[in-house]
């Protein structure tokens, strides 16, 4: 390993001091001497007039675009599912931009005006401007589902892959503010399939990103949709009325084209209704694996066998079914270390009365079902969950959890009085022992309102060191959230640039050690539901003095280990992969 001093390239806002108990000051004094813990932000005295954790800044930011789902008397299930969003820097100016993917029309669900996607450019002052038309991204070509952003050709520009029906679309970023549709040349049409979630990841460690596409179910707008009624009202049929589809894996040929390797990899054997997917090294062997959340089909834990094939360990890990042997209605999924043991744990959102799932990775199988012990089960019993993401919203070093919800049956309140059609988002604080406390009541006005929410993306769009969020809603405007509290604690941000590894460093593992604490984070592919996130990694540092200099161990996707040293707190750092000459 080589130790490298890096210099900051992007400055963030300095942390602001907060009033604390005298015991807290004593602990900080110990910390300054290197003999005490740094992470005690839970003991801060509340302000007399506390600000909400998040503010809904959608209107102030200038975001007016609305999603369209083709709602129709036919009640095609696809009408209930879409709403992808991506947070990424398309013009490489240092600010996260927003791409919003529209649904589409159905045979009897037409829009009064031409449908458009939106690309909101970050103007750097809390405002955004829609430049989708100038960028060549406004046209709706298919019924849209997911946004998967990555630099697939390692040219330094972020490209966009869109899933949907009956085809997918790949847009190449030209580096001048415009995009070109290269789907046909790349071979990524995924023709005739209803594609849902997608994840970029380098499964063979050749330095180029490959692509996993989740296909949901056999589907067509031709003919008659399955017909179901509740209380003599036509509504959407349950997912089991639609036959599932296999996964698709595309290998990057490193020349702008891709080859379908679903059969040779063994992934075409896994037929089911796939939705959310996250790519991460589950077993810490240096090769990126996959967790696929599936709807009334067993979840998949696909371990990379290093030879181009995958083996499903879902049964051994006890994540495929619930305790009664039933496959839950898995939608969104995310991975992160919530208990501080350095291994990735998993959250999966499900249908009402199934409650959402939390699986702790205890090093080896089976995983521990921590849904009840964490309080997640009780907090989500009546919800239908979609987007979910671990987020350290207060930068105390503990991963918290944000979830967005919304039902699919319009008459559900007549059938089950405790269940709502439109539902509230959840913000859950990690108390330090992988147990969650519901802090939604303090999270701001957006968490007191009801939505048909779907996609959720996390990213620090104003680069102040506090993770922000955006979520989409069926038939409505998205909701853009600004984090008001994360800046009060110290933080460290890293933007990794692969050289031998893929340029986005998807698959990298980062470890930060301070005193008796070890924080582990990963650069993942996919995650949440139909959405793409800020690729930068944020470490929350609690009340760590800003004068400290830190070092982070990086295990790159290609396998090399590097130490980034001399890192200043409250800044973003750009770290390039070192390659031996």
Coordinates of C-alpha atoms in Angstrom, one line a residue:
X1 CA 0.0 0.0 0.0
X2 CA 1.1 3.6 -0.7
X3 CA 0.2 6.6 1.3
X4 CA -0.8 9.6 -0.7
X5 CA -1.5 13.1 0.4
X6 CA -4.4 14.6 -1.5
X7 CA -5.5 18.2 -1.7
X8 CA -9.1 19.4 -1.7
X9 CA -10.7 20.2 -5.0
X10 CA -14.2 21.2 -3.8
X11 CA -14.9 23.2 -0.7
X12 CA -17.9 22.7 1.4
X13 CA -19.4 24.8 4.3
X14 CA -17.6 24.5 7.6
X15 CA -19.4 22.8 10.5
X16 CA -21.2 25.0 12.9
X17 CA -20.9 24.6 16.7
X18 CA -24.0 23.6 18.7
X19 CA -24.8 24.0 22.4
X20 CA -24.0 20.8 24.3
X21 CA -24.3 19.3 27.8
X22 CA -21.3 19.6 30.1
X23 CA -20.7 15.9 29.8
X24 CA -20.5 16.3 26.1
X25 CA -17.8 19.0 26.4
X26 CA -15.8 16.7 28.6
X27 CA -16.0 13.9 26.0
X28 CA -14.8 16.3 23.3
X29 CA -11.8 17.3 25.5
X30 CA -10.9 13.6 25.7
X31 CA -11.4 13.3 22.0
X32 CA -9.0 16.1 21.3
X33 CA -6.4 14.2 23.3
X34 CA -7.1 11.0 21.2
X35 CA -8.5 9.1 24.2
X36 CA -12.2 9.4 23.8
X37 CA -14.9 8.9 21.2
X38 CA -15.8 11.6 18.6
X39 CA -19.3 10.5 17.8
X40 CA -21.8 11.9 20.3
X41 CA -24.0 14.2 18.3
X42 CA -27.2 12.7 19.8
X43 CA -26.5 14.6 23.0
X44 CA -26.9 18.1 21.5
X45 CA -29.4 20.3 23.3
X46 CA -32.4 21.1 21.1
X47 CA -32.7 24.6 19.8
X48 CA -35.5 26.8 21.2
X49 CA -36.9 27.1 17.6
X50 CA -35.6 24.1 15.8
X51 CA -35.6 24.1 12.0
X52 CA -37.0 21.0 10.3
X53 CA -34.5 18.4 9.2
X54 CA -35.4 18.8 5.6
X55 CA -37.1 21.7 3.7
X56 CA -39.3 21.1 0.6
X57 CA -37.6 23.5 -1.9
X58 CA -39.3 22.2 -5.0
X59 CA -41.1 25.4 -5.9
X60 CA -38.2 27.7 -4.9
X61 CA -35.8 25.6 -7.0
X62 CA -38.0 26.2 -10.1
X63 CA -39.0 22.6 -10.6
X64 CA -42.4 22.5 -12.3
X65 CA -42.3 19.2 -14.4
X66 CA -45.0 16.6 -13.7
X67 CA -45.0 12.9 -14.1
X68 CA -47.6 11.3 -16.4
X69 CA -48.6 7.7 -16.0
X70 CA -51.3 7.1 -18.6
X71 CA -54.0 6.4 -16.1
X72 CA -56.7 4.6 -17.9
X73 CA -59.9 2.5 -17.4
X74 CA -57.9 -0.5 -18.6
X75 CA -55.8 -0.4 -15.4
X76 CA -52.6 -1.7 -16.8
X77 CA -50.3 -2.5 -13.9
X78 CA -47.4 -0.5 -15.4
X79 CA -49.4 2.7 -14.7
X80 CA -48.7 2.2 -11.0
X81 CA -45.0 1.5 -11.1
X82 CA -42.9 4.2 -12.7
X83 CA -41.1 7.4 -11.7
X84 CA -37.3 7.2 -12.0
X85 CA -35.0 10.1 -11.1
X86 CA -31.3 10.6 -11.3
X87 CA -29.0 13.0 -9.3
X88 CA -25.7 13.5 -11.3
X89 CA -23.4 16.1 -12.7
X90 CA -24.0 15.9 -16.4
X91 CA -22.0 19.0 -17.3
X92 CA -19.1 18.4 -14.9
X93 CA -19.4 21.8 -13.3
X94 CA -19.4 20.4 -9.7
X95 CA -23.1 20.7 -9.1
X96 CA -25.6 17.8 -9.1
X97 CA -28.2 18.1 -11.8
X98 CA -31.6 16.3 -11.9
X99 CA -33.0 14.0 -14.6
X100 CA -36.7 13.1 -14.3
X101 CA -38.1 10.3 -16.4
X102 CA -41.7 10.4 -17.6
X103 CA -44.0 7.4 -17.8
X104 CA -46.0 7.3 -21.0
X105 CA -49.3 7.1 -22.6
X106 CA -51.5 3.9 -22.7
X107 CA -54.1 3.0 -25.3
X108 CA -56.9 4.8 -23.4
X109 CA -54.7 7.1 -21.2
X110 CA -53.6 10.0 -23.4
X111 CA -51.9 13.2 -22.4
X112 CA -53.4 16.6 -23.3
X113 CA -49.9 17.9 -24.3
X114 CA -46.7 16.2 -25.6
X115 CA -44.9 14.3 -22.9
X116 CA -41.4 15.3 -22.0
X117 CA -38.6 14.2 -19.7
X118 CA -36.8 16.9 -17.7
X119 CA -33.1 17.7 -17.2
X120 CA -32.8 20.3 -14.6
X121 CA -29.4 22.0 -14.6
X122 CA -28.1 23.1 -11.3
X123 CA -27.5 26.9 -11.5
X124 CA -25.6 26.9 -8.2
X125 CA -27.8 29.3 -6.3
X126 CA -30.6 26.9 -5.2
X127 CA -32.2 27.3 -8.6
X128 CA -32.5 24.8 -11.5
X129 CA -33.3 25.3 -15.2
X130 CA -34.8 22.6 -17.5
X131 CA -32.4 22.1 -20.4
X132 CA -33.8 18.7 -21.6
X133 CA -34.7 20.0 -25.0
X134 CA -31.3 21.6 -25.6
X135 CA -29.6 18.4 -24.3
X136 CA -31.7 16.1 -26.6
X137 CA -33.3 14.3 -23.6
X138 CA -36.8 15.7 -23.6
X139 CA -38.5 13.2 -25.9
X140 CA -40.4 10.3 -24.4
X141 CA -39.7 7.3 -26.6
X142 CA -41.0 4.5 -24.5
X143 CA -43.0 4.0 -21.3
X144 CA -40.3 5.0 -18.9
X145 CA -39.3 3.3 -15.6
X146 CA -35.8 3.6 -14.3
X147 CA -32.8 6.0 -14.6
X148 CA -29.3 4.4 -14.4
X149 CA -26.5 6.9 -14.7
X150 CA -22.8 5.9 -15.2
X151 CA -19.8 6.6 -17.5
X152 CA -20.0 3.4 -19.5
X153 CA -17.1 4.3 -21.9
X154 CA -14.7 5.8 -19.4
X155 CA -14.6 9.2 -21.2
X156 CA -15.2 11.2 -18.1
X157 CA -18.8 12.1 -18.9
X158 CA -21.9 10.7 -17.2
X159 CA -24.2 8.7 -19.6
X160 CA -27.9 7.8 -19.0
X161 CA -29.6 4.4 -19.4
X162 CA -33.4 4.4 -19.3
X163 CA -35.5 1.3 -18.7
X164 CA -39.1 0.8 -19.7
X165 CA -41.4 -0.8 -22.2
X166 CA -41.2 -2.0 -24.9
X167 CA -37.5 -0.9 -25.2
X168 CA -34.7 0.6 -23.2
X169 CA -32.6 3.7 -24.3
X170 CA -28.9 4.5 -23.8
X171 CA -27.9 8.2 -24.1
X172 CA -24.2 9.0 -24.6
X173 CA -23.0 12.2 -23.0
X174 CA -21.2 14.2 -25.7
X175 CA -19.4 16.4 -23.2
X176 CA -20.9 19.6 -24.7
X177 CA -24.2 19.7 -22.9
X178 CA -25.9 17.3 -25.4
X179 CA -26.7 13.6 -25.5
X180 CA -26.9 11.1 -28.4
X181 CA -29.2 8.1 -28.5
X182 CA -26.7 5.2 -29.1
X183 CA -29.0 2.3 -28.1
X184 CA -29.1 0.5 -31.4
X185 CA -25.3 0.7 -31.9
X186 CA -24.7 -0.4 -28.3
X187 CA -27.2 -3.3 -28.5
X188 CA -29.1 -2.3 -25.4
X189 CA -32.6 -2.2 -26.7
X190 CA -33.8 -5.1 -24.4
X191 CA -36.6 -5.3 -27.0
X192 CA -40.1 -6.4 -26.1
X193 CA -39.5 -6.6 -22.4
X194 CA -40.9 -4.5 -19.5
X195 CA -37.6 -3.5 -17.9
X196 CA -37.6 -2.0 -14.4
X197 CA -34.6 -1.6 -12.2
X198 CA -31.0 -1.5 -13.5
X199 CA -27.5 -1.4 -12.1
X200 CA -24.1 -0.6 -13.6
X201 CA -21.2 -2.7 -12.2
X202 CA -18.0 -4.3 -13.4
X203 CA -18.7 -8.0 -12.8
X204 CA -15.5 -9.2 -14.5
X205 CA -13.1 -6.4 -13.3
X206 CA -11.9 -5.5 -16.7
X207 CA -12.3 -1.7 -16.0
X208 CA -15.5 -1.2 -17.9
X209 CA -19.0 -1.1 -16.5
X210 CA -21.4 -3.9 -17.4
X211 CA -25.2 -3.7 -17.0
X212 CA -27.8 -5.7 -15.1
X213 CA -31.4 -5.1 -16.2
X214 CA -34.3 -6.4 -14.1
X215 CA -37.3 -7.4 -16.2
X216 CA -40.6 -7.3 -14.4
X217 CA -43.2 -9.3 -16.2
X218 CA -44.7 -10.4 -19.5
X219 CA -46.7 -7.5 -20.8
X220 CA -48.4 -5.9 -23.7
X221 CA -50.7 -3.0 -24.5
X222 CA -52.3 -5.1 -27.2
X223 CA -55.3 -7.2 -26.3
X224 CA -57.1 -7.0 -22.9
X225 CA -55.4 -6.3 -19.6
X226 CA -56.2 -8.7 -16.7
X227 CA -59.5 -7.5 -15.2
X228 CA -60.0 -7.2 -11.4
X229 CA -62.5 -5.4 -9.3
X230 CA -62.9 -4.3 -5.7
X231 CA -66.4 -3.3 -4.5
X232 CA -67.5 -3.3 -8.1
X233 CA -64.8 -0.8 -9.0
X234 CA -62.3 -1.7 -11.7
X235 CA -58.8 -1.6 -10.2
X236 CA -55.3 -3.0 -10.8
X237 CA -54.8 -6.7 -10.6
X238 CA -52.2 -8.0 -8.2
X239 CA -48.7 -8.8 -9.5
X240 CA -49.3 -12.5 -9.6
X241 CA -51.6 -12.0 -12.6
X242 CA -48.5 -11.1 -14.6
X243 CA -45.9 -13.8 -15.3
X244 CA -42.4 -12.9 -14.4
X245 CA -39.4 -12.5 -16.6
X246 CA -35.7 -13.4 -16.4
X247 CA -32.9 -11.0 -15.7
X248 CA -30.7 -9.6 -18.5
X249 CA -26.9 -9.1 -18.1
X250 CA -25.0 -7.1 -20.7
X251 CA -21.2 -7.3 -21.0
X252 CA -19.4 -4.2 -22.0
X253 CA -17.2 -5.0 -25.0
X254 CA -15.1 -1.9 -24.4
X255 CA -15.8 -0.4 -27.8
X256 CA -19.2 1.1 -27.2
X257 CA -21.1 -2.1 -27.7
X258 CA -22.6 -4.7 -25.4
X259 CA -23.2 -8.4 -25.6
X260 CA -26.1 -10.2 -23.9
X261 CA -24.5 -12.8 -21.6
X262 CA -27.6 -13.7 -19.6
X263 CA -27.3 -17.3 -20.6
X264 CA -23.6 -17.9 -20.1
X265 CA -23.7 -16.1 -16.7
X266 CA -26.6 -18.2 -15.6
X267 CA -28.8 -15.2 -14.8
X268 CA -31.5 -16.1 -17.4
X269 CA -32.5 -19.0 -15.1
X270 CA -33.9 -16.6 -12.5
X271 CA -37.4 -15.9 -13.7
X272 CA -39.5 -13.6 -11.5
X273 CA -40.8 -10.1 -11.1
X274 CA -37.6 -8.1 -10.5
X275 CA -37.7 -4.5 -9.4
X276 CA -35.0 -3.0 -7.3
X277 CA -31.3 -4.0 -7.5
X278 CA -28.1 -3.0 -5.7
X279 CA -24.6 -4.0 -6.8
X280 CA -22.1 -4.3 -3.9
X281 CA -19.4 -6.8 -2.7
X282 CA -21.5 -8.8 -0.3
X283 CA -19.0 -11.4 0.8
X284 CA -15.9 -9.1 0.8
X285 CA -14.0 -11.2 -1.8
X286 CA -13.2 -8.2 -4.0
X287 CA -15.9 -9.0 -6.6
X288 CA -19.1 -7.1 -7.0
X289 CA -22.3 -9.1 -6.3
X290 CA -26.0 -8.3 -6.6
X291 CA -29.1 -8.2 -4.4
X292 CA -32.3 -8.2 -6.4
X293 CA -35.7 -7.3 -4.8
X294 CA -38.5 -9.1 -6.5
X295 CA -42.3 -8.7 -6.3
X296 CA -44.1 -11.8 -5.1
X297 CA -41.0 -13.7 -6.3
X298 CA -38.1 -14.8 -4.0
X299 CA -35.4 -12.1 -3.6
X300 CA -32.1 -13.0 -5.1
X301 CA -28.6 -12.7 -3.5
X302 CA -26.4 -13.3 -6.5
X303 CA -22.7 -14.0 -5.6
X304 CA -20.1 -13.4 -8.3
X305 CA -18.1 -16.6 -8.9
X306 CA -15.2 -14.7 -10.6
X307 CA -15.6 -16.7 -13.8
X308 CA -18.5 -14.7 -15.5
X309 CA -21.2 -16.7 -13.6
X310 CA -23.3 -16.1 -10.5
X311 CA -24.8 -18.3 -7.8
X312 CA -28.0 -17.5 -5.9
X313 CA -27.4 -17.6 -2.1
X314 CA -30.8 -16.1 -1.3
X315 CA -32.0 -19.3 0.4
X316 CA -28.8 -19.8 2.4
X317 CA -28.9 -16.2 3.5
X318 CA -32.6 -16.5 4.3
X319 CA -33.5 -13.3 2.4
X320 CA -35.5 -15.0 -0.4
X321 CA -38.7 -15.6 1.6
X322 CA -40.3 -14.5 4.9
X323 CA -40.4 -16.7 8.0
X324 CA -43.6 -18.4 6.7
X325 CA -42.0 -19.3 3.3
X326 CA -43.8 -16.6 1.4
X327 CA -42.1 -14.3 -1.1
X328 CA -42.8 -10.7 -0.2
X329 CA -43.6 -7.9 -2.6
X330 CA -40.1 -6.5 -2.8
X331 CA -39.8 -3.1 -4.5
X332 CA -36.8 -1.0 -3.4
X333 CA -33.5 -2.2 -2.0
X334 CA -30.3 -0.6 -0.5
X335 CA -27.1 -1.7 1.1
X336 CA -25.0 -0.1 3.9
X337 CA -23.3 -0.9 7.2
X338 CA -25.9 0.2 9.8
X339 CA -24.4 -1.7 12.8
X340 CA -20.7 -0.7 12.4
X341 CA -19.2 -4.1 11.8
X342 CA -17.8 -3.2 8.3
X343 CA -20.2 -5.5 6.4
X344 CA -23.1 -4.4 4.1
X345 CA -26.6 -4.9 5.5
X346 CA -29.8 -4.7 3.4
X347 CA -33.2 -3.0 3.5
X348 CA -36.0 -4.1 1.2
X349 CA -39.4 -2.3 0.9
X350 CA -42.5 -4.4 0.7
X351 CA -46.4 -4.2 0.6
X352 CA -48.7 -3.3 3.5
X353 CA -49.0 -5.8 6.3
X354 CA -45.8 -7.5 5.0
X355 CA -43.7 -4.7 6.6
X356 CA -40.3 -3.7 5.2
X357 CA -37.3 -6.0 5.7
X358 CA -33.9 -5.4 7.3
X359 CA -31.2 -8.0 7.0
X360 CA -28.0 -7.8 9.0
X361 CA -24.9 -9.4 7.5
X362 CA -23.2 -11.3 10.3
X363 CA -20.3 -12.6 8.2
X364 CA -21.6 -15.7 6.6
X365 CA -25.1 -17.1 6.2
X366 CA -27.8 -16.9 7.2
X367 CA -28.2 -13.1 7.5
X368 CA -30.1 -12.0 10.6
X369 CA -33.7 -10.7 10.0
X370 CA -33.5 -7.5 12.1
X371 CA -36.9 -6.1 10.8
X372 CA -38.6 -6.4 14.2
X373 CA -35.6 -5.7 16.4
X374 CA -34.8 -2.5 14.5
X375 CA -38.5 -1.3 14.9
X376 CA -38.7 -1.2 11.1
X377 CA -41.5 -3.8 11.0
X378 CA -43.7 -1.9 13.4
X379 CA -43.0 1.5 11.7
X380 CA -43.9 0.2 8.2
X381 CA -46.7 -2.3 8.8
X382 CA -49.4 -0.4 6.9
X383 CA -47.1 1.1 4.2
X384 CA -46.4 0.1 0.6
X385 CA -42.8 1.1 0.2
X386 CA -40.8 1.9 -2.9
X387 CA -37.6 4.0 -2.8
X388 CA -35.4 3.4 0.2
X389 CA -31.8 4.6 0.9
X390 CA -29.5 4.7 3.9
X391 CA -28.5 8.3 4.6
X392 CA -26.5 9.8 7.4
X393 CA -28.7 12.9 7.5
X394 CA -27.1 14.4 10.6
X395 CA -23.5 13.4 9.9
X396 CA -23.0 11.6 13.2
X397 CA -21.4 8.6 11.5
X398 CA -24.5 6.4 11.8
X399 CA -26.5 5.4 8.7
X400 CA -30.1 6.4 9.0
X401 CA -32.9 5.4 6.6
X402 CA -35.3 7.3 4.3
X403 CA -38.3 5.5 2.7
X404 CA -41.0 6.8 0.4
X405 CA -44.4 5.1 0.2
X406 CA -47.6 5.0 -1.7
X407 CA -50.4 2.5 -2.5
X408 CA -51.6 1.1 -5.8
X409 CA -55.3 0.4 -5.1
X410 CA -57.5 3.5 -5.2
X411 CA -60.2 2.0 -3.0
X412 CA -57.9 0.6 -0.4
X413 CA -59.2 2.9 2.3
X414 CA -62.6 1.4 1.9
X415 CA -61.2 -2.1 2.3
X416 CA -58.7 -1.5 5.1
X417 CA -59.4 1.6 7.1
X418 CA -55.8 1.7 8.6
X419 CA -54.2 1.7 5.2
X420 CA -54.0 4.9 3.1
X421 CA -53.9 5.3 -0.7
X422 CA -51.5 8.2 -0.5
X423 CA -48.9 7.7 2.2
X424 CA -46.3 9.7 4.1
X425 CA -42.5 9.3 3.7
X426 CA -40.5 8.1 6.6
X427 CA -37.2 9.3 8.1
X428 CA -35.8 6.9 10.6
X429 CA -32.8 7.8 12.8
X430 CA -30.3 5.1 13.7
X431 CA -29.8 5.1 17.5
X432 CA -26.4 3.5 17.3
X433 CA -27.4 -0.2 17.7
X434 CA -29.2 -0.7 14.4
X435 CA -32.4 0.3 16.0
X436 CA -34.5 3.0 14.4
X437 CA -36.4 5.9 15.8
X438 CA -39.1 7.6 13.7
X439 CA -38.2 11.3 13.4
X440 CA -40.5 12.1 10.6
X441 CA -42.4 14.5 12.7
X442 CA -39.3 16.7 12.9
X443 CA -38.3 16.1 9.3
X444 CA -40.3 18.9 7.7
X445 CA -43.6 19.6 5.9
X446 CA -42.9 17.0 3.1
X447 CA -43.0 14.2 5.8
X448 CA -46.4 15.3 7.0
X449 CA -48.0 15.1 3.5
X450 CA -49.3 12.1 1.6
X451 CA -48.0 11.0 -1.8
X452 CA -48.0 8.2 -4.4
X453 CA -44.2 8.3 -4.1
X454 CA -42.0 5.9 -6.1
X455 CA -38.4 6.8 -7.0
X456 CA -36.0 8.2 -4.4
X457 CA -32.5 9.5 -5.1
X458 CA -30.0 10.8 -2.5
X459 CA -27.3 13.4 -3.2
X460 CA -25.7 16.6 -1.9
X461 CA -27.0 18.9 -4.6
X462 CA -25.6 22.1 -3.1
X463 CA -22.3 20.5 -2.0
X464 CA -22.5 21.7 1.6
X465 CA -21.7 18.3 3.1
X466 CA -25.3 17.4 4.0
X467 CA -27.1 14.7 2.0
X468 CA -30.2 16.0 0.3
X469 CA -32.9 14.0 -1.5
X470 CA -35.5 14.0 -4.3
X471 CA -38.4 11.7 -4.8
X472 CA -41.0 11.2 -7.6
X473 CA -44.7 10.8 -7.4
X474 CA -47.2 9.2 -9.7
X475 CA -48.9 11.9 -11.8
X476 CA -47.4 14.8 -9.8
X477 CA -44.4 17.0 -9.4
X478 CA -41.3 15.5 -7.7
X479 CA -40.3 16.7 -4.2
X480 CA -36.9 18.2 -3.8
X481 CA -35.5 18.2 -0.2
X482 CA -32.8 20.3 1.3
X483 CA -31.0 19.1 4.4
X484 CA -30.8 21.7 7.1
X485 CA -29.0 19.9 9.9
X486 CA -26.1 17.8 8.4
X487 CA -23.8 20.9 8.3
X488 CA -23.8 21.2 12.0
X489 CA -21.5 18.2 12.3
X490 CA -18.2 17.6 10.7
X491 CA -18.0 15.6 7.4
X492 CA -15.6 14.3 4.8
X493 CA -16.5 13.9 1.1
X494 CA -14.7 11.8 -1.5
X495 CA -15.1 11.6 -5.3
X496 CA -13.2 8.6 -6.6
X497 CA -11.9 8.5 -10.1
X498 CA -10.9 5.1 -11.5
X499 CA -7.9 4.7 -13.8
X500 CA -7.4 1.0 -14.1
X501 CA -10.8 0.4 -12.5
X502 CA -14.0 1.8 -14.1
X503 CA -13.9 5.5 -14.0
X504 CA -16.9 5.8 -11.6
X505 CA -15.2 3.4 -9.2
X506 CA -18.4 1.5 -8.8
X507 CA -17.5 -1.4 -6.5
X508 CA -15.0 0.5 -4.4
X509 CA -14.8 0.0 -0.7
X510 CA -13.8 2.9 1.6
X511 CA -12.7 2.6 5.3
X512 CA -12.2 5.5 7.7
X513 CA -10.7 4.8 11.1
X514 CA -10.9 7.3 14.0
X515 CA -10.0 6.3 17.6
X516 CA -12.2 3.3 18.3
X517 CA -14.6 3.8 15.3
X518 CA -14.4 2.3 11.8
X519 CA -16.7 3.7 9.2
X520 CA -17.1 1.6 6.0
X521 CA -18.8 2.9 2.9
X522 CA -19.1 1.5 -0.7
X523 CA -19.6 3.0 -4.2
X524 CA -22.6 1.0 -5.3
X525 CA -24.5 0.4 -8.5
X526 CA -28.3 0.8 -8.6
X527 CA -30.0 0.9 -5.2
X528 CA -33.3 2.4 -4.0
X529 CA -36.0 2.1 -6.6
X530 CA -35.6 3.1 -10.3
X531 CA -33.1 5.9 -9.4
X532 CA -29.5 7.0 -9.5
X533 CA -27.6 8.8 -6.7
X534 CA -24.7 11.1 -6.0
X535 CA -21.6 8.9 -6.6
X536 CA -19.6 10.9 -4.1
X537 CA -19.1 9.3 -0.7
X538 CA -19.9 11.2 2.5
X539 CA -18.5 10.3 5.9
X540 CA -20.3 11.9 8.8
X541 CA -17.8 12.7 11.6
X542 CA -19.9 14.0 14.5
X543 CA -18.1 16.7 16.4
X544 CA -14.7 15.8 15.2
X545 CA -12.5 19.0 15.3
X546 CA -12.0 20.5 11.9
X547 CA -8.3 20.8 12.5
X548 CA -7.9 17.1 12.2
X549 CA -6.4 15.5 9.1
X550 CA -7.8 12.1 8.1
X551 CA -6.8 9.1 6.0
X552 CA -9.1 6.7 4.1
X553 CA -8.3 3.3 2.9
X554 CA -9.7 2.6 -0.6
X555 CA -10.0 -0.8 -2.1
X556 CA -10.6 -0.2 -5.8
X557 CA -12.9 -2.4 -7.9
X558 CA -9.8 -3.7 -9.8
X559 CA -8.5 -5.0 -6.4
X560 CA -5.7 -2.5 -5.6
X561 CA -5.5 -0.8 -2.2
X562 CA -4.6 2.8 -1.7
X563 CA -4.3 5.1 1.3
X564 CA -5.5 8.7 0.8
X565 CA -3.9 10.7 3.6
X566 CA -3.9 14.3 4.8
X567 CA -7.6 14.8 4.1
X568 CA -9.1 18.1 5.3
X569 CA -12.5 17.9 7.1
X570 CA -15.6 19.7 5.7
X571 CA -14.4 19.4 2.1
X572 CA -14.9 17.2 -0.9
X573 CA -11.7 15.6 -2.2
X574 CA -11.1 14.2 -5.7
X575 CA -9.0 11.0 -5.4
X576 CA -7.6 9.3 -8.5
X577 CA -6.7 5.6 -8.5
X578 CA -2.9 5.0 -8.4
X579 CA -1.6 2.5 -10.9
X580 CA 1.9 1.1 -10.7
X581 CA 4.0 2.1 -13.7

